[in-house]
Amino acid sequence: MKRIRWTAGLFVLVLSAVNVFGENVPDGVPADENSPETQAFSQDVRLCEHFSPDFQIGTAVSPFQLRVPELREHILRHFNSLTAENCMKPEAIYRNDAFCDFRQADALVEFAQENGLAVRGHTLVWHSQTPRGFFRDENGEKLSKDALYARLERYMTAVLTHFRGKVYCWDVVNEAISDYGPEIYRTHSPWYEICGKEFIAEAFRMAHRIDPDIRLYYNDYGLISPEKRRKTVEMLRGLLADGVPIHGVGIQAHWNMHYFSPEELQKSIDAFAELGLDVQITELDMSVHGRRPPHQAEEEKEPQKDGSTEEEEALQAERYAQAFEVLRRNADRISSVTFWGISDGHTWLSYRGKGKDFPLLFDAELQPKEAFRKITSPELLSVEMPDGVPRINEDGT
Ligand code: GLA
């Protein structure tokens, strides 16, 4: 037993050295997936350790998961950063102007503190998962802009003061950019309806005034699609030109294995980093059963499946490998990569009435999937990439 562990340990050490010194695995020589060394390697790898020279590896959690010993152990093994899946949203915290309920969030933050994990704050200003009453007065009338800002200031002061020194960054504004047409901003939002676009700048300024030490992020989905990237860059450039304190962009990364494009990911990282902003991947998952490209649309009519096939797992693994190839190559511009969930056993994608999905690196039994093996193996350096995307270590560094 000891000998097996020792051999596996040595193998991990050799592989880490290969990564550290950036030696290339020749193209077209993928590691043998079934060799005992590869198996042992997968079992021994800790995600956060494996990627520690590059970026933090986080997961989204809910407090009920922290009461399950296997999940606690799994989190501590693989992740060094936590995001609250729901319990830090206004819906979970705001009760009224005089009372915020921090009980759930405190359980998460205490767990993180006890175990030396970082905590990302998610989220302060969002059109969704915010009580309707937040935008109304005691008579149910819509608040004026000034009254809404006054409420936001009280709320932010309570939250940021409560978590001061324990939460290193916040998604200050979530999802303010429009998906449709030429308009830049999401107009169908109580924030926009009451304040216009200026609520975005106001929220960042407020957060910075209250706690100048925390890192402030703009967070959104769809940020690797060309149109939404263009709109987001335009908004961010304007905010920065006006001196608004904003430190980074959260690319949510709810991706779909039928559509994911490593080239577009690279373009978005370039665009945000060129503005001088830190980039974080904040809600990563890779849907297997999401919407299909038009030529596969027929398949959408099939009844929802309860599992994923080997071919689907292989395609998902390929997409994850492409994504991580890009992320590692840009490690100097990316400080954190967070998965939106721990395992396929609990993912928001399975709770949308469209059947189960399997978007994460671990299956419901917490066993590593093919995608896990692929992103942590030397094969990552020889993953098939579309033309025009430069490779990791191609210059031998
Ligand atoms: C958005 C939010 C997250 C979460 C996911 C889906 O991306 O930012 O907080 O609600 O949707 O669960």
GROMACS .gro file of C-alpha atoms and ligand atoms in nm:
model
  409
    1MET     CA    1   0.000   0.000   0.000
    2LYS     CA    2   0.275   0.236   0.105
    3ARG     CA    3   0.467   0.145  -0.205
    4ILE     CA    4   0.171   0.221  -0.432
    5ARG     CA    5   0.126   0.557  -0.264
    6TRP     CA    6   0.495   0.629  -0.294
    7THR     CA    7   0.494   0.540  -0.665
    8ALA     CA    8   0.185   0.753  -0.727
    9GLY     CA    9   0.341   1.035  -0.527
   10LEU     CA   10   0.659   1.018  -0.729
   11PHE     CA   11   0.457   1.022  -1.048
   12VAL     CA   12   0.269   1.332  -0.936
   13LEU     CA   13   0.600   1.495  -0.852
   14VAL     CA   14   0.741   1.418  -1.195
   15LEU     CA   15   0.429   1.552  -1.363
   16SER     CA   16   0.435   1.869  -1.153
   17ALA     CA   17   0.795   1.918  -1.254
   18VAL     CA   18   0.694   1.883  -1.617
   19ASN     CA   19   0.436   2.159  -1.561
   20VAL     CA   20   0.661   2.383  -1.359
   21PHE     CA   21   0.943   2.371  -1.612
   22GLY     CA   22   0.702   2.390  -1.902
   23GLU     CA   23   0.835   2.097  -2.098
   24ASN     CA   24   0.617   2.016  -2.391
   25VAL     CA   25   0.450   1.684  -2.438
   26PRO     CA   26   0.490   1.619  -2.810
   27ASP     CA   27   0.174   1.676  -3.013
   28GLY     CA   28  -0.019   1.366  -3.102
   29VAL     CA   29   0.114   1.165  -2.808
   30PRO     CA   30  -0.174   1.171  -2.564
   31ALA     CA   31  -0.118   1.012  -2.225
   32ASP     CA   32  -0.251   0.657  -2.200
   33GLU     CA   33  -0.580   0.711  -2.017
   34ASN     CA   34  -0.589   0.363  -1.875
   35SER     CA   35  -0.232   0.325  -1.759
   36PRO     CA   36  -0.202   0.273  -1.382
   37GLU     CA   37   0.009   0.588  -1.361
   38THR     CA   38  -0.261   0.803  -1.524
   39GLN     CA   39  -0.527   0.652  -1.299
   40ALA     CA   40  -0.318   0.708  -0.989
   41PHE     CA   41  -0.239   1.059  -1.105
   42SER     CA   42  -0.608   1.149  -1.141
   43GLN     CA   43  -0.684   1.013  -0.795
   44ASP     CA   44  -0.403   1.208  -0.633
   45VAL     CA   45  -0.445   1.543  -0.800
   46ARG     CA   46  -0.588   1.828  -0.598
   47LEU     CA   47  -0.733   2.086  -0.835
   48CYS     CA   48  -0.632   2.390  -0.634
   49GLU     CA   49  -0.280   2.261  -0.585
   50HIS     CA   50  -0.245   2.165  -0.948
   51PHE     CA   51  -0.342   2.513  -1.064
   52SER     CA   52  -0.184   2.702  -0.777
   53PRO     CA   53   0.088   2.869  -0.980
   54ASP     CA   54  -0.184   2.999  -1.213
   55PHE     CA   55  -0.501   3.099  -1.028
   56GLN     CA   56  -0.730   3.015  -0.737
   57ILE     CA   57  -0.980   2.737  -0.796
   58GLY     CA   58  -1.320   2.802  -0.641
   59THR     CA   59  -1.662   2.648  -0.614
   60ALA     CA   60  -2.009   2.781  -0.545
   61VAL     CA   61  -2.165   2.633  -0.232
   62SER     CA   62  -2.475   2.649  -0.019
   63PRO     CA   63  -2.455   2.618   0.360
   64PHE     CA   64  -2.649   2.287   0.365
   65GLN     CA   65  -2.363   2.130   0.170
   66LEU     CA   66  -2.115   2.232   0.437
   67ARG     CA   67  -2.300   2.009   0.684
   68VAL     CA   68  -2.225   1.697   0.476
   69PRO     CA   69  -1.887   1.551   0.582
   70GLU     CA   70  -1.803   1.403   0.236
   71LEU     CA   71  -1.872   1.735   0.069
   72ARG     CA   72  -1.666   1.929   0.322
   73GLU     CA   73  -1.378   1.694   0.266
   74HIS     CA   74  -1.414   1.717  -0.110
   75ILE     CA   75  -1.426   2.098  -0.102
   76LEU     CA   76  -1.116   2.117   0.115
   77ARG     CA   77  -0.934   1.875  -0.111
   78HIS     CA   78  -0.995   2.056  -0.439
   79PHE     CA   79  -1.089   2.419  -0.384
   80ASN     CA   80  -0.926   2.722  -0.222
   81SER     CA   81  -1.197   2.978  -0.286
   82LEU     CA   82  -1.573   2.982  -0.217
   83THR     CA   83  -1.865   3.174  -0.363
   84ALA     CA   84  -2.209   3.163  -0.204
   85GLU     CA   85  -2.444   3.002  -0.453
   86ASN     CA   86  -2.735   3.204  -0.310
   87CYS     CA   87  -2.687   3.303   0.053
   88MET     CA   88  -2.511   3.635  -0.007
   89LYS     CA   89  -2.768   3.767  -0.253
   90PRO     CA   90  -3.000   4.048  -0.137
   91GLU     CA   91  -3.290   3.801  -0.137
   92ALA     CA   92  -3.110   3.599   0.131
   93ILE     CA   93  -2.980   3.890   0.340
   94TYR     CA   94  -3.205   4.197   0.313
   95ARG     CA   95  -3.510   4.194   0.542
   96ASN     CA   96  -3.569   4.566   0.593
   97ASP     CA   97  -3.364   4.882   0.631
   98ALA     CA   98  -3.289   4.802   0.993
   99PHE     CA   99  -3.227   4.429   0.966
  100CYS     CA  100  -3.009   4.203   0.756
  101ASP     CA  101  -3.005   3.827   0.811
  102PHE     CA  102  -2.647   3.702   0.790
  103ARG     CA  103  -2.695   3.359   0.947
  104GLN     CA  104  -2.656   3.151   0.630
  105ALA     CA  105  -2.375   3.360   0.490
  106ASP     CA  106  -2.193   3.354   0.824
  107ALA     CA  107  -2.189   2.973   0.823
  108LEU     CA  108  -2.016   2.979   0.486
  109VAL     CA  109  -1.769   3.250   0.580
  110GLU     CA  110  -1.682   3.077   0.910
  111PHE     CA  111  -1.609   2.752   0.724
  112ALA     CA  112  -1.386   2.942   0.483
  113GLN     CA  113  -1.204   3.121   0.762
  114GLU     CA  114  -1.147   2.807   0.966
  115ASN     CA  115  -0.994   2.639   0.663
  116GLY     CA  116  -0.806   2.925   0.502
  117LEU     CA  117  -1.024   2.956   0.190
  118ALA     CA  118  -1.080   3.284   0.008
  119VAL     CA  119  -1.438   3.412  -0.027
  120ARG     CA  120  -1.577   3.599  -0.330
  121GLY     CA  121  -1.881   3.811  -0.245
  122HIS     CA  122  -2.175   3.753  -0.478
  123THR     CA  123  -2.366   3.983  -0.535
  124LEU     CA  124  -2.476   4.334  -0.428
  125VAL     CA  125  -2.672   4.491  -0.714
  126TRP     CA  126  -2.879   4.266  -0.941
  127HIS     CA  127  -3.222   4.282  -1.104
  128SER     CA  128  -3.291   3.924  -0.995
  129GLN     CA  129  -3.301   3.753  -0.652
  130THR     CA  130  -3.358   4.091  -0.486
  131PRO     CA  131  -3.681   4.132  -0.288
  132ARG     CA  132  -3.943   4.336  -0.474
  133GLY     CA  133  -3.980   4.541  -0.158
  134PHE     CA  134  -3.623   4.665  -0.199
  135PHE     CA  135  -3.750   4.894  -0.474
  136ARG     CA  136  -4.070   5.010  -0.299
  137ASP     CA  137  -4.163   5.225  -0.002
  138GLU     CA  138  -4.386   5.121   0.290
  139ASN     CA  139  -4.696   5.200   0.081
  140GLY     CA  140  -4.581   4.979  -0.204
  141GLU     CA  141  -4.495   5.280  -0.423
  142LYS     CA  142  -4.188   5.271  -0.643
  143LEU     CA  143  -3.895   5.448  -0.473
  144SER     CA  144  -3.744   5.762  -0.619
  145LYS     CA  145  -3.385   5.741  -0.737
  146ASP     CA  146  -3.254   5.921  -0.429
  147ALA     CA  147  -3.452   5.700  -0.194
  148LEU     CA  148  -3.324   5.387  -0.371
  149TYR     CA  149  -2.963   5.508  -0.348
  150ALA     CA  150  -3.013   5.582   0.022
  151ARG     CA  151  -3.143   5.228   0.076
  152LEU     CA  152  -2.859   5.079  -0.125
  153GLU     CA  153  -2.607   5.274   0.079
  154ARG     CA  154  -2.755   5.144   0.406
  155TYR     CA  155  -2.763   4.790   0.270
  156MET     CA  156  -2.409   4.798   0.132
  157THR     CA  157  -2.277   4.952   0.452
  158ALA     CA  158  -2.435   4.672   0.657
  159VAL     CA  159  -2.305   4.398   0.428
  160LEU     CA  160  -1.955   4.527   0.359
  161THR     CA  161  -1.900   4.618   0.723
  162HIS     CA  162  -2.021   4.278   0.838
  163PHE     CA  163  -1.781   4.093   0.607
  164ARG     CA  164  -1.491   4.338   0.625
  165GLY     CA  165  -1.160   4.152   0.609
  166LYS     CA  166  -1.334   3.819   0.541
  167VAL     CA  167  -1.457   3.862   0.184
  168TYR     CA  168  -1.180   3.986  -0.046
  169CYS     CA  169  -1.389   4.089  -0.346
  170TRP     CA  170  -1.750   4.154  -0.449
  171ASP     CA  171  -1.947   4.123  -0.767
  172VAL     CA  172  -2.081   4.473  -0.716
  173VAL     CA  173  -2.309   4.474  -1.019
  174ASN     CA  174  -2.440   4.156  -1.182
  175GLU     CA  175  -2.582   4.129  -1.536
  176ALA     CA  176  -2.649   4.492  -1.631
  177ILE     CA  177  -2.580   4.448  -2.004
  178SER     CA  178  -2.857   4.373  -2.253
  179ASP     CA  179  -2.861   4.053  -2.459
  180TYR     CA  180  -3.073   4.204  -2.733
  181GLY     CA  181  -3.054   4.456  -3.013
  182PRO     CA  182  -2.842   4.768  -3.022
  183GLU     CA  183  -2.913   4.881  -2.665
  184ILE     CA  184  -2.620   4.842  -2.429
  185TYR     CA  185  -2.801   4.823  -2.098
  186ARG     CA  186  -3.060   4.582  -1.966
  187THR     CA  187  -3.357   4.816  -1.945
  188HIS     CA  188  -3.601   4.564  -1.804
  189SER     CA  189  -3.462   4.596  -1.453
  190PRO     CA  190  -3.589   4.793  -1.156
  191TRP     CA  191  -3.240   4.942  -1.120
  192TYR     CA  192  -3.245   5.079  -1.472
  193GLU     CA  193  -3.610   5.179  -1.456
  194ILE     CA  194  -3.553   5.393  -1.146
  195CYS     CA  195  -3.197   5.518  -1.192
  196GLY     CA  196  -3.104   5.475  -1.559
  197LYS     CA  197  -2.757   5.346  -1.636
  198GLU     CA  198  -2.594   5.560  -1.368
  199PHE     CA  199  -2.676   5.306  -1.095
  200ILE     CA  200  -2.373   5.108  -1.213
  201ALA     CA  201  -2.118   5.383  -1.150
  202GLU     CA  202  -2.300   5.481  -0.831
  203ALA     CA  203  -2.283   5.125  -0.692
  204PHE     CA  204  -1.909   5.092  -0.753
  205ARG     CA  205  -1.837   5.434  -0.601
  206MET     CA  206  -2.048   5.352  -0.298
  207ALA     CA  207  -1.879   5.016  -0.239
  208HIS     CA  208  -1.535   5.173  -0.266
  209ARG     CA  209  -1.628   5.451  -0.023
  210ILE     CA  210  -1.752   5.201   0.232
  211ASP     CA  211  -1.454   4.966   0.208
  212PRO     CA  212  -1.163   5.089  -0.002
  213ASP     CA  213  -0.975   4.762   0.054
  214ILE     CA  214  -1.204   4.524  -0.131
  215ARG     CA  215  -1.169   4.434  -0.497
  216LEU     CA  216  -1.473   4.529  -0.704
  217TYR     CA  217  -1.598   4.328  -1.005
  218TYR     CA  218  -1.853   4.361  -1.281
  219ASN     CA  219  -1.999   4.012  -1.342
  220ASP     CA  220  -2.208   3.886  -1.636
  221TYR     CA  221  -2.290   3.589  -1.858
  222GLY     CA  222  -2.242   3.566  -2.233
  223LEU     CA  223  -1.922   3.768  -2.213
  224ILE     CA  224  -1.745   3.561  -2.475
  225SER     CA  225  -2.007   3.635  -2.740
  226PRO     CA  226  -1.881   3.913  -2.971
  227GLU     CA  227  -2.181   4.144  -2.931
  228LYS     CA  228  -2.203   4.125  -2.556
  229ARG     CA  229  -1.825   4.161  -2.526
  230ARG     CA  230  -1.841   4.476  -2.740
  231LYS     CA  231  -2.115   4.628  -2.525
  232THR     CA  232  -1.942   4.535  -2.201
  233VAL     CA  233  -1.609   4.679  -2.313
  234GLU     CA  234  -1.786   5.001  -2.412
  235MET     CA  235  -1.952   5.027  -2.072
  236LEU     CA  236  -1.633   4.946  -1.881
  237ARG     CA  237  -1.423   5.186  -2.085
  238GLY     CA  238  -1.670   5.463  -2.005
  239LEU     CA  239  -1.672   5.381  -1.635
  240LEU     CA  240  -1.293   5.373  -1.616
  241ALA     CA  241  -1.266   5.701  -1.807
  242ASP     CA  242  -1.496   5.857  -1.547
  243GLY     CA  243  -1.268   5.731  -1.269
  244VAL     CA  244  -1.514   5.474  -1.136
  245PRO     CA  245  -1.333   5.231  -0.902
  246ILE     CA  246  -1.364   4.896  -1.074
  247HIS     CA  247  -1.094   4.634  -1.054
  248GLY     CA  248  -1.206   4.339  -1.256
  249VAL     CA  249  -1.453   4.154  -1.472
  250GLY     CA  250  -1.621   3.827  -1.384
  251ILE     CA  251  -1.683   3.610  -1.689
  252GLN     CA  252  -1.958   3.386  -1.553
  253ALA     CA  253  -1.880   3.109  -1.805
  254HIS     CA  254  -2.207   2.915  -1.811
  255TRP     CA  255  -2.091   2.743  -2.126
  256ASN     CA  256  -2.245   2.481  -2.350
  257MET     CA  257  -2.026   2.210  -2.499
  258HIS     CA  258  -2.202   2.239  -2.836
  259TYR     CA  259  -2.111   2.607  -2.870
  260PHE     CA  260  -1.805   2.685  -2.660
  261SER     CA  261  -1.536   2.870  -2.853
  262PRO     CA  262  -1.179   2.897  -2.719
  263GLU     CA  263  -1.104   3.174  -2.972
  264GLU     CA  264  -1.385   3.390  -2.835
  265LEU     CA  265  -1.269   3.325  -2.480
  266GLN     CA  266  -0.922   3.443  -2.577
  267LYS     CA  267  -1.064   3.758  -2.739
  268SER     CA  268  -1.261   3.845  -2.428
  269ILE     CA  269  -0.965   3.794  -2.198
  270ASP     CA  270  -0.761   4.019  -2.429
  271ALA     CA  271  -1.032   4.285  -2.441
  272PHE     CA  272  -1.083   4.304  -2.064
  273ALA     CA  273  -0.715   4.278  -1.977
  274GLU     CA  274  -0.635   4.558  -2.223
  275LEU     CA  275  -0.859   4.784  -2.015
  276GLY     CA  276  -0.625   4.711  -1.724
  277LEU     CA  277  -0.880   4.493  -1.544
  278ASP     CA  278  -0.827   4.164  -1.364
  279VAL     CA  279  -1.022   3.877  -1.519
  280GLN     CA  280  -1.195   3.608  -1.315
  281ILE     CA  281  -1.397   3.310  -1.430
  282THR     CA  282  -1.676   3.318  -1.176
  283GLU     CA  283  -1.947   3.058  -1.252
  284LEU     CA  284  -1.795   2.791  -1.474
  285ASP     CA  285  -1.999   2.496  -1.595
  286MET     CA  286  -2.012   2.317  -1.932
  287SER     CA  287  -2.365   2.203  -2.010
  288VAL     CA  288  -2.402   1.866  -2.184
  289HIS     CA  289  -2.774   1.882  -2.256
  290GLY     CA  290  -2.806   2.254  -2.326
  291ARG     CA  291  -2.940   2.404  -2.646
  292ARG     CA  292  -2.807   2.238  -2.964
  293PRO     CA  293  -2.675   2.404  -3.278
  294PRO     CA  294  -2.947   2.426  -3.549
  295HIS     CA  295  -2.821   2.122  -3.744
  296GLN     CA  296  -2.870   1.911  -3.434
  297ALA     CA  297  -3.201   2.071  -3.339
  298GLU     CA  298  -3.389   1.746  -3.403
  299GLU     CA  299  -3.220   1.598  -3.100
  300GLU     CA  300  -3.381   1.861  -2.882
  301LYS     CA  301  -3.710   1.692  -2.942
  302GLU     CA  302  -3.581   1.376  -2.779
  303PRO     CA  303  -3.700   1.320  -2.425
  304GLN     CA  304  -3.462   1.461  -2.168
  305LYS     CA  305  -3.197   1.215  -2.066
  306ASP     CA  306  -3.109   1.108  -1.718
  307GLY     CA  307  -2.743   1.054  -1.787
  308SER     CA  308  -2.466   1.140  -2.027
  309THR     CA  309  -2.311   0.902  -2.279
  310GLU     CA  310  -1.942   0.827  -2.315
  311GLU     CA  311  -1.932   1.035  -2.634
  312GLU     CA  312  -2.091   1.328  -2.454
  313GLU     CA  313  -1.842   1.303  -2.168
  314ALA     CA  314  -1.559   1.290  -2.421
  315LEU     CA  315  -1.680   1.603  -2.602
  316GLN     CA  316  -1.731   1.782  -2.270
  317ALA     CA  317  -1.379   1.685  -2.165
  318GLU     CA  318  -1.241   1.818  -2.493
  319ARG     CA  319  -1.417   2.151  -2.441
  320TYR     CA  320  -1.297   2.179  -2.080
  321ALA     CA  321  -0.944   2.104  -2.198
  322GLN     CA  322  -0.965   2.376  -2.463
  323ALA     CA  323  -1.097   2.620  -2.204
  324PHE     CA  324  -0.822   2.541  -1.955
  325GLU     CA  325  -0.557   2.558  -2.221
  326VAL     CA  326  -0.664   2.916  -2.287
  327LEU     CA  327  -0.698   2.997  -1.916
  328ARG     CA  328  -0.352   2.866  -1.829
  329ARG     CA  329  -0.194   3.049  -2.117
  330ASN     CA  330  -0.346   3.369  -1.975
  331ALA     CA  331  -0.273   3.291  -1.612
  332ASP     CA  332  -0.098   3.624  -1.560
  333ARG     CA  333  -0.426   3.804  -1.634
  334ILE     CA  334  -0.665   3.571  -1.449
  335SER     CA  335  -0.664   3.553  -1.070
  336SER     CA  336  -0.941   3.303  -1.002
  337VAL     CA  337  -1.148   3.030  -1.171
  338THR     CA  338  -1.468   2.927  -0.989
  339PHE     CA  339  -1.693   2.636  -1.084
  340TRP     CA  340  -2.066   2.686  -1.034
  341GLY     CA  341  -2.108   2.385  -0.812
  342ILE     CA  342  -1.915   2.100  -0.656
  343SER     CA  343  -2.040   1.803  -0.854
  344ASP     CA  344  -2.310   1.695  -1.099
  345GLY     CA  345  -2.511   1.593  -0.790
  346HIS     CA  346  -2.619   1.954  -0.740
  347THR     CA  347  -2.626   2.196  -1.032
  348TRP     CA  348  -2.872   2.476  -1.115
  349LEU     CA  349  -2.891   2.336  -1.469
  350SER     CA  350  -3.078   2.032  -1.339
  351TYR     CA  351  -3.342   2.243  -1.163
  352ARG     CA  352  -3.486   2.422  -1.464
  353GLY     CA  353  -3.750   2.165  -1.550
  354LYS     CA  354  -3.551   2.048  -1.853
  355GLY     CA  355  -3.410   1.726  -1.713
  356LYS     CA  356  -3.073   1.659  -1.558
  357ASP     CA  357  -2.748   1.806  -1.676
  358PHE     CA  358  -2.390   1.703  -1.602
  359PRO     CA  359  -2.182   2.017  -1.637
  360LEU     CA  360  -1.907   1.980  -1.374
  361LEU     CA  361  -1.580   1.791  -1.325
  362PHE     CA  362  -1.708   1.542  -1.066
  363ASP     CA  363  -2.003   1.305  -1.094
  364ALA     CA  364  -2.277   1.282  -0.831
  365GLU     CA  365  -2.061   1.032  -0.636
  366LEU     CA  366  -1.779   1.290  -0.636
  367GLN     CA  367  -1.570   1.077  -0.870
  368PRO     CA  368  -1.353   1.269  -1.118
  369LYS     CA  369  -1.490   1.261  -1.472
  370GLU     CA  370  -1.299   1.249  -1.798
  371ALA     CA  371  -1.296   1.631  -1.803
  372PHE     CA  372  -1.111   1.635  -1.469
  373ARG     CA  373  -0.853   1.390  -1.593
  374LYS     CA  374  -0.805   1.583  -1.912
  375ILE     CA  375  -0.755   1.928  -1.763
  376THR     CA  376  -0.508   1.800  -1.504
  377SER     CA  377  -0.302   1.573  -1.727
  378PRO     CA  378  -0.008   1.657  -1.952
  379GLU     CA  379  -0.247   1.594  -2.240
  380LEU     CA  380  -0.371   1.948  -2.182
  381LEU     CA  381  -0.063   2.060  -2.366
  382SER     CA  382  -0.156   1.862  -2.674
  383VAL     CA  383  -0.531   1.926  -2.686
  384GLU     CA  384  -0.667   1.997  -3.036
  385MET     CA  385  -0.713   2.371  -3.072
  386PRO     CA  386  -0.873   2.554  -3.363
  387ASP     CA  387  -0.636   2.733  -3.602
  388GLY     CA  388  -0.518   3.068  -3.485
  389VAL     CA  389  -0.521   2.996  -3.112
  390PRO     CA  390  -0.160   2.989  -2.991
  391ARG     CA  391  -0.060   2.695  -2.774
  392ILE     CA  392   0.066   2.685  -2.418
  393ASN     CA  393   0.444   2.670  -2.401
  394GLU     CA  394   0.488   2.692  -2.773
  395ASP     CA  395   0.795   2.906  -2.715
  396GLY     CA  396   0.929   2.650  -2.471
  397THR     CA  397   0.872   2.865  -2.161
  398GLA     C1  398  -2.640   3.381  -1.261
  398GLA     C2  399  -2.608   3.434  -1.123
  398GLA     C3  400  -2.575   3.326  -1.026
  398GLA     C4  401  -2.668   3.208  -1.039
  398GLA     C5  402  -2.668   3.160  -1.182
  398GLA     C6  403  -2.756   3.042  -1.205
  398GLA     O1  404  -2.534   3.349  -1.335
  398GLA     O2  405  -2.503   3.528  -1.124
  398GLA     O3  406  -2.583   3.378  -0.897
  398GLA     O4  407  -2.796   3.246  -0.999
  398GLA     O5  408  -2.717   3.264  -1.262
  398GLA     O6  409  -2.780   2.968  -1.095
   0.00000   0.00000   0.00000
